[in-house]
Amino acid sequence: MGAAAAVEVVRHWIDGASRIVALTGAGASTESGIPDFRGPQGVWTRNPIAEKLSNIHEYMSDPEVRKLSWQSRLDHPAWTAQPNAGHRALVALDRRGKLHALVTQNIDGLHQQAGHAPDKVIEVHGTMRDAMCMHCGWRGPMGPVLDRVRAGEEDPPCERCGGILKSATISFGQALVPHVIARAMRAAEEADLLLAIGTSLQVYPVAGAVPLAKANGARLVIINAEPTPFDEVADAVLRQPIGEVLPAVCRA
Ligand SMILES: [Zn+2]
């Protein structure tokens, strides 16, 4: 089947589906100018210093690592990034009443910025738009904490207890949030079509949503530039740029 025919087939499947679960990874944000930080070819993975910044043990034990982390948070491209055509296509799908859940490995908040209700988006790796205290559990918007960094606090402590603050993301070495993962898996079980977008499907337990959905009867559509371990069991694999192909398969 040619690429154009495959797009048309997937569009029909999406048209006929009513409980679509989208699973998005770094590839969904690259067209917004956000590099892949944590994938196998990611910025963090290939740079030992950057990797150190994203390791929870280094972060908790070394104030210098935290100072560098705060600077890199200030400079993160997501603060100025805009949702791309792929993000908008998923919003269109949501407005058609077809999107059951949007599970994302991305921490940039661009899906919500594109227009999804916050409770529709399950952020399995957390969000860089919130800060949290590693001691007392305080959690709040990142903006005011970054303002403190800009004003000269190199490693701003929790204002409630003096503890170490961090972005509300899952660092390497840090446990995922069980109820968030459970929600993602439950959504995958309930899906009639799972749309995996811009993810290499190599990071567990999130990648486990794919065989789970399939085992519960969902169609599996993979949109990714590179091969994934699940291409063989997918009903369709589309390799075109996400910003082109996702609007094409999501249009009514
Ligand atoms: Zn605290």
mmCIF file of C-alpha atoms and ligand atoms in Angstrom:
data_model
loop_
_atom_site.group_PDB
_atom_site.id
_atom_site.type_symbol
_atom_site.label_atom_id
_atom_site.label_comp_id
_atom_site.label_asym_id
_atom_site.label_seq_id
_atom_site.Cartn_x
_atom_site.Cartn_y
_atom_site.Cartn_z
ATOM 1 C CA MET A 1 0.000 0.000 0.000
ATOM 2 C CA GLY A 2 1.367 3.426 -0.933
ATOM 3 C CA ALA A 3 1.844 6.162 1.630
ATOM 4 C CA ALA A 4 -1.146 8.217 0.424
ATOM 5 C CA ALA A 5 -3.414 5.145 0.478
ATOM 6 C CA ALA A 6 -2.230 4.286 4.003
ATOM 7 C CA VAL A 7 -3.087 7.807 5.164
ATOM 8 C CA GLU A 8 -6.586 7.445 3.723
ATOM 9 C CA VAL A 9 -7.091 4.062 5.409
ATOM 10 C CA VAL A 10 -5.992 5.452 8.777
ATOM 11 C CA ARG A 11 -8.260 8.470 8.298
ATOM 12 C CA HIS A 12 -11.206 6.075 7.858
ATOM 13 C CA TRP A 13 -10.230 4.104 10.963
ATOM 14 C CA ILE A 14 -10.045 7.334 12.969
ATOM 15 C CA ASP A 15 -13.378 8.411 11.518
ATOM 16 C CA GLY A 16 -14.930 5.178 12.757
ATOM 17 C CA ALA A 17 -13.264 5.154 16.166
ATOM 18 C CA SER A 18 -14.809 6.695 19.269
ATOM 19 C CA ARG A 19 -12.262 6.083 22.045
ATOM 20 C CA ILE A 20 -8.923 7.074 20.616
ATOM 21 C CA VAL A 21 -5.930 7.200 22.907
ATOM 22 C CA ALA A 22 -2.968 9.199 21.630
ATOM 23 C CA LEU A 23 0.475 8.489 23.048
ATOM 24 C CA THR A 24 2.975 11.215 22.230
ATOM 25 C CA GLY A 25 6.730 11.428 22.619
ATOM 26 C CA ALA A 26 9.521 13.867 21.864
ATOM 27 C CA GLY A 27 8.871 13.723 18.118
ATOM 28 C CA ALA A 28 5.532 15.483 18.659
ATOM 29 C CA SER A 29 7.359 18.587 19.916
ATOM 30 C CA THR A 30 10.400 18.735 17.623
ATOM 31 C CA GLU A 31 8.443 20.720 15.006
ATOM 32 C CA SER A 32 7.868 23.289 17.774
ATOM 33 C CA GLY A 33 11.643 23.660 18.126
ATOM 34 C CA ILE A 34 12.056 21.500 21.225
ATOM 35 C CA PRO A 35 14.880 18.984 20.844
ATOM 36 C CA ASP A 36 14.623 15.384 22.019
ATOM 37 C CA PHE A 37 16.265 15.606 25.447
ATOM 38 C CA ARG A 38 15.918 12.107 26.812
ATOM 39 C CA GLY A 39 15.586 9.656 23.922
ATOM 40 C CA PRO A 40 18.367 7.287 22.814
ATOM 41 C CA GLN A 41 19.774 10.061 20.590
ATOM 42 C CA GLY A 42 18.700 12.798 22.981
ATOM 43 C CA VAL A 43 20.601 15.873 24.106
ATOM 44 C CA TRP A 44 20.856 14.539 27.653
ATOM 45 C CA THR A 45 21.780 11.014 26.682
ATOM 46 C CA ARG A 46 24.719 12.106 24.524
ATOM 47 C CA ASN A 47 26.062 14.771 26.895
ATOM 48 C CA PRO A 48 27.397 13.495 30.254
ATOM 49 C CA ILE A 49 27.096 16.902 31.966
ATOM 50 C CA ALA A 50 23.545 17.363 30.768
ATOM 51 C CA GLU A 51 22.792 13.797 31.825
ATOM 52 C CA LYS A 52 24.069 14.642 35.322
ATOM 53 C CA LEU A 53 21.585 17.523 35.522
ATOM 54 C CA SER A 54 18.741 15.145 34.831
ATOM 55 C CA ASN A 55 19.799 12.542 37.387
ATOM 56 C CA ILE A 56 17.860 12.782 40.639
ATOM 57 C CA HIS A 57 20.721 11.566 42.832
ATOM 58 C CA GLU A 58 23.173 14.157 41.484
ATOM 59 C CA TYR A 59 20.472 16.792 41.773
ATOM 60 C CA MET A 60 19.667 16.054 45.410
ATOM 61 C CA SER A 61 23.295 15.764 46.532
ATOM 62 C CA ASP A 62 25.098 18.518 44.605
ATOM 63 C CA PRO A 63 24.164 22.238 44.882
ATOM 64 C CA GLU A 64 26.264 22.965 41.773
ATOM 65 C CA VAL A 65 24.122 20.573 39.753
ATOM 66 C CA ARG A 66 21.010 22.356 41.031
ATOM 67 C CA LYS A 67 22.395 25.792 40.078
ATOM 68 C CA LEU A 68 23.094 24.568 36.554
ATOM 69 C CA SER A 69 19.650 22.949 36.423
ATOM 70 C CA TRP A 70 17.927 26.220 37.316
ATOM 71 C CA GLN A 71 19.856 28.016 34.581
ATOM 72 C CA SER A 72 18.901 25.361 32.056
ATOM 73 C CA ARG A 73 15.238 25.644 33.156
ATOM 74 C CA LEU A 74 15.385 29.396 32.538
ATOM 75 C CA ASP A 75 16.714 28.741 29.039
ATOM 76 C CA HIS A 76 14.364 25.897 28.107
ATOM 77 C CA PRO A 77 12.997 26.342 24.560
ATOM 78 C CA ALA A 78 9.483 25.390 25.704
ATOM 79 C CA TRP A 79 8.917 28.811 27.316
ATOM 80 C CA THR A 80 8.754 30.424 23.885
ATOM 81 C CA ALA A 81 7.616 27.422 21.814
ATOM 82 C CA GLN A 82 4.221 27.331 20.110
ATOM 83 C CA PRO A 83 2.087 24.228 19.493
ATOM 84 C CA ASN A 84 2.569 22.859 15.966
ATOM 85 C CA ALA A 85 0.177 21.423 13.369
ATOM 86 C CA GLY A 86 0.370 17.986 15.024
ATOM 87 C CA HIS A 87 -0.702 19.395 18.401
ATOM 88 C CA ARG A 88 -3.567 21.239 16.710
ATOM 89 C CA ALA A 89 -4.702 18.099 14.857
ATOM 90 C CA LEU A 90 -5.135 16.299 18.195
ATOM 91 C CA VAL A 91 -7.182 19.234 19.510
ATOM 92 C CA ALA A 92 -9.403 18.925 16.434
ATOM 93 C CA LEU A 93 -9.830 15.212 17.185
ATOM 94 C CA ASP A 94 -10.704 16.075 20.788
ATOM 95 C CA ARG A 95 -13.359 18.566 19.614
ATOM 96 C CA ARG A 96 -14.884 15.853 17.431
ATOM 97 C CA GLY A 97 -15.422 13.931 20.671
ATOM 98 C CA LYS A 98 -13.127 11.078 19.670
ATOM 99 C CA LEU A 99 -10.171 11.528 21.989
ATOM 100 C CA HIS A 100 -10.520 9.383 25.088
ATOM 101 C CA ALA A 101 -7.136 10.347 26.542
ATOM 102 C CA LEU A 102 -3.849 11.889 25.546
ATOM 103 C CA VAL A 103 -0.891 10.206 27.198
ATOM 104 C CA THR A 104 2.332 12.153 26.756
ATOM 105 C CA GLN A 105 5.967 11.582 27.603
ATOM 106 C CA ASN A 106 6.576 15.285 26.974
ATOM 107 C CA ILE A 107 7.000 17.734 29.832
ATOM 108 C CA ASP A 108 6.555 20.920 27.800
ATOM 109 C CA GLY A 109 2.816 21.488 28.311
ATOM 110 C CA LEU A 110 2.269 22.192 24.597
ATOM 111 C CA HIS A 111 -0.764 19.875 24.353
ATOM 112 C CA GLN A 112 -2.606 21.929 26.980
ATOM 113 C CA GLN A 113 -1.387 25.145 25.356
ATOM 114 C CA ALA A 114 -2.860 23.869 22.070
ATOM 115 C CA GLY A 115 -6.286 23.672 23.724
ATOM 116 C CA HIS A 116 -6.949 20.364 25.510
ATOM 117 C CA ALA A 117 -8.629 20.419 28.896
ATOM 118 C CA PRO A 118 -5.906 19.706 31.477
ATOM 119 C CA ASP A 119 -7.671 16.546 32.673
ATOM 120 C CA LYS A 120 -7.516 15.062 29.163
ATOM 121 C CA VAL A 121 -3.703 15.055 29.189
ATOM 122 C CA ILE A 122 -1.859 12.389 31.198
ATOM 123 C CA GLU A 123 1.745 13.537 31.656
ATOM 124 C CA VAL A 124 3.658 10.384 32.547
ATOM 125 C CA HIS A 125 6.969 12.231 32.923
ATOM 126 C CA GLY A 126 5.433 15.216 34.732
ATOM 127 C CA THR A 127 5.539 18.860 33.704
ATOM 128 C CA MET A 128 8.236 21.524 33.636
ATOM 129 C CA ARG A 129 5.494 24.141 34.137
ATOM 130 C CA ASP A 130 5.220 23.301 37.836
ATOM 131 C CA ALA A 131 7.822 23.263 40.596
ATOM 132 C CA MET A 132 7.711 20.982 43.594
ATOM 133 C CA CYS A 133 9.433 20.634 46.927
ATOM 134 C CA MET A 134 11.313 17.365 47.366
ATOM 135 C CA HIS A 135 10.870 17.629 51.150
ATOM 136 C CA CYS A 136 7.325 18.778 52.008
ATOM 137 C CA GLY A 137 5.588 18.081 48.703
ATOM 138 C CA TRP A 138 4.574 21.707 48.024
ATOM 139 C CA ARG A 139 3.711 22.163 44.381
ATOM 140 C CA GLY A 140 3.019 25.355 42.418
ATOM 141 C CA PRO A 141 3.598 27.168 39.136
ATOM 142 C CA MET A 142 7.194 27.323 37.903
ATOM 143 C CA GLY A 143 7.010 30.996 36.819
ATOM 144 C CA PRO A 144 7.414 32.622 40.262
ATOM 145 C CA VAL A 145 10.294 30.260 41.129
ATOM 146 C CA LEU A 146 12.103 31.165 37.904
ATOM 147 C CA ASP A 147 11.559 34.831 38.788
ATOM 148 C CA ARG A 148 13.491 34.171 41.999
ATOM 149 C CA VAL A 149 16.331 32.619 39.967
ATOM 150 C CA ARG A 150 16.366 35.667 37.674
ATOM 151 C CA ALA A 151 16.500 37.896 40.769
ATOM 152 C CA GLY A 152 19.674 36.128 41.916
ATOM 153 C CA GLU A 153 18.708 33.051 43.916
ATOM 154 C CA GLU A 154 20.901 30.393 42.331
ATOM 155 C CA ASP A 155 19.168 27.453 44.035
ATOM 156 C CA PRO A 156 15.870 28.780 45.419
ATOM 157 C CA PRO A 157 14.675 26.791 48.460
ATOM 158 C CA CYS A 158 11.053 25.947 49.251
ATOM 159 C CA GLU A 159 9.410 28.991 50.820
ATOM 160 C CA ARG A 160 7.344 26.769 53.082
ATOM 161 C CA CYS A 161 10.015 24.444 54.529
ATOM 162 C CA GLY A 162 13.419 25.385 53.081
ATOM 163 C CA GLY A 163 13.649 22.089 51.165
ATOM 164 C CA ILE A 164 15.078 21.484 47.706
ATOM 165 C CA LEU A 165 12.849 22.574 44.826
ATOM 166 C CA LYS A 166 12.782 20.885 41.437
ATOM 167 C CA SER A 167 10.620 20.941 38.334
ATOM 168 C CA ALA A 168 7.645 18.573 38.661
ATOM 169 C CA THR A 169 9.194 16.230 36.115
ATOM 170 C CA ILE A 170 10.464 12.680 36.409
ATOM 171 C CA SER A 171 14.266 12.727 36.383
ATOM 172 C CA PHE A 172 16.417 9.709 35.632
ATOM 173 C CA GLY A 173 16.562 7.559 38.747
ATOM 174 C CA GLN A 174 13.239 8.935 39.998
ATOM 175 C CA ALA A 175 10.152 6.745 40.286
ATOM 176 C CA LEU A 176 7.181 7.395 38.050
ATOM 177 C CA VAL A 177 3.976 8.436 39.797
ATOM 178 C CA PRO A 178 2.016 5.179 40.177
ATOM 179 C CA HIS A 179 -1.483 6.657 39.878
ATOM 180 C CA VAL A 180 -0.503 8.555 36.728
ATOM 181 C CA ILE A 181 0.875 5.405 35.079
ATOM 182 C CA ALA A 182 -2.195 3.468 36.206
ATOM 183 C CA ARG A 183 -4.439 6.076 34.568
ATOM 184 C CA ALA A 184 -2.471 5.824 31.309
ATOM 185 C CA MET A 185 -2.719 2.032 31.299
ATOM 186 C CA ARG A 186 -6.437 2.097 32.079
ATOM 187 C CA ALA A 187 -6.995 4.515 29.183
ATOM 188 C CA ALA A 188 -5.006 2.218 26.874
ATOM 189 C CA GLU A 189 -7.189 -0.734 27.881
ATOM 190 C CA GLU A 190 -10.318 1.264 27.057
ATOM 191 C CA ALA A 191 -9.071 2.468 23.672
ATOM 192 C CA ASP A 192 -10.542 1.342 20.370
ATOM 193 C CA LEU A 193 -7.612 2.920 18.519
ATOM 194 C CA LEU A 194 -4.177 3.742 19.854
ATOM 195 C CA LEU A 195 -2.260 6.401 18.010
ATOM 196 C CA ALA A 196 1.447 6.404 18.934
ATOM 197 C CA ILE A 197 3.005 9.650 17.739
ATOM 198 C CA GLY A 198 6.662 10.673 17.728
ATOM 199 C CA THR A 199 7.785 8.109 20.259
ATOM 200 C CA SER A 200 10.358 5.361 19.848
ATOM 201 C CA LEU A 201 8.231 3.189 22.201
ATOM 202 C CA GLN A 202 11.317 2.043 24.056
ATOM 203 C CA VAL A 203 10.675 3.628 27.446
ATOM 204 C CA TYR A 204 8.784 1.435 29.907
ATOM 205 C CA PRO A 205 6.336 1.191 31.516
ATOM 206 C CA VAL A 206 4.730 3.701 29.115
ATOM 207 C CA ALA A 207 5.519 1.633 26.013
ATOM 208 C CA GLY A 208 3.563 -1.191 27.660
ATOM 209 C CA ALA A 209 0.387 0.768 26.837
ATOM 210 C CA VAL A 210 0.815 -0.339 23.225
ATOM 211 C CA PRO A 211 0.587 -4.149 23.612
ATOM 212 C CA LEU A 212 -2.055 -3.604 26.312
ATOM 213 C CA ALA A 213 -4.301 -1.636 23.948
ATOM 214 C CA LYS A 214 -3.695 -4.159 21.172
ATOM 215 C CA ALA A 215 -4.528 -7.102 23.459
ATOM 216 C CA ASN A 216 -7.816 -5.379 24.324
ATOM 217 C CA GLY A 217 -8.801 -5.113 20.684
ATOM 218 C CA ALA A 218 -7.603 -1.626 19.773
ATOM 219 C CA ARG A 219 -6.246 -0.814 16.354
ATOM 220 C CA LEU A 220 -2.646 0.350 16.529
ATOM 221 C CA VAL A 221 -1.358 3.180 14.362
ATOM 222 C CA ILE A 222 2.252 4.333 14.708
ATOM 223 C CA ILE A 223 3.395 7.689 13.368
ATOM 224 C CA ASN A 224 7.152 7.947 13.810
ATOM 225 C CA ALA A 225 10.121 8.757 11.602
ATOM 226 C CA GLU A 226 12.179 5.875 12.982
ATOM 227 C CA PRO A 227 11.230 2.195 13.373
ATOM 228 C CA THR A 228 9.795 1.102 16.725
ATOM 229 C CA PRO A 229 9.710 -2.348 18.370
ATOM 230 C CA PHE A 230 5.938 -2.449 17.722
ATOM 231 C CA ASP A 231 5.927 -1.791 13.956
ATOM 232 C CA GLU A 232 5.398 -5.499 13.274
ATOM 233 C CA VAL A 233 2.171 -5.664 15.283
ATOM 234 C CA ALA A 234 0.871 -2.242 14.166
ATOM 235 C CA ASP A 235 -2.123 -2.045 11.843
ATOM 236 C CA ALA A 236 -0.418 0.860 10.097
ATOM 237 C CA VAL A 237 2.914 2.652 10.354
ATOM 238 C CA LEU A 238 3.249 6.155 8.902
ATOM 239 C CA ARG A 239 6.694 7.706 8.514
ATOM 240 C CA GLN A 240 5.856 11.157 7.164
ATOM 241 C CA PRO A 241 6.479 14.311 9.248
ATOM 242 C CA ILE A 242 3.930 14.512 12.074
ATOM 243 C CA GLY A 243 2.877 18.051 11.178
ATOM 244 C CA GLU A 244 1.797 16.798 7.747
ATOM 245 C CA VAL A 245 0.392 13.369 8.385
ATOM 246 C CA LEU A 246 -1.455 13.919 11.665
ATOM 247 C CA PRO A 247 -3.715 16.697 10.309
ATOM 248 C CA ALA A 248 -4.352 14.503 7.253
ATOM 249 C CA VAL A 249 -5.530 11.479 9.277
ATOM 250 C CA CYS A 250 -7.442 13.544 11.866
ATOM 251 C CA ARG A 251 -9.535 15.657 9.475
ATOM 252 C CA ALA A 252 -13.247 14.901 9.382
HETATM 253 ZN ZN ZN B 1 8.909 22.345 51.172
#
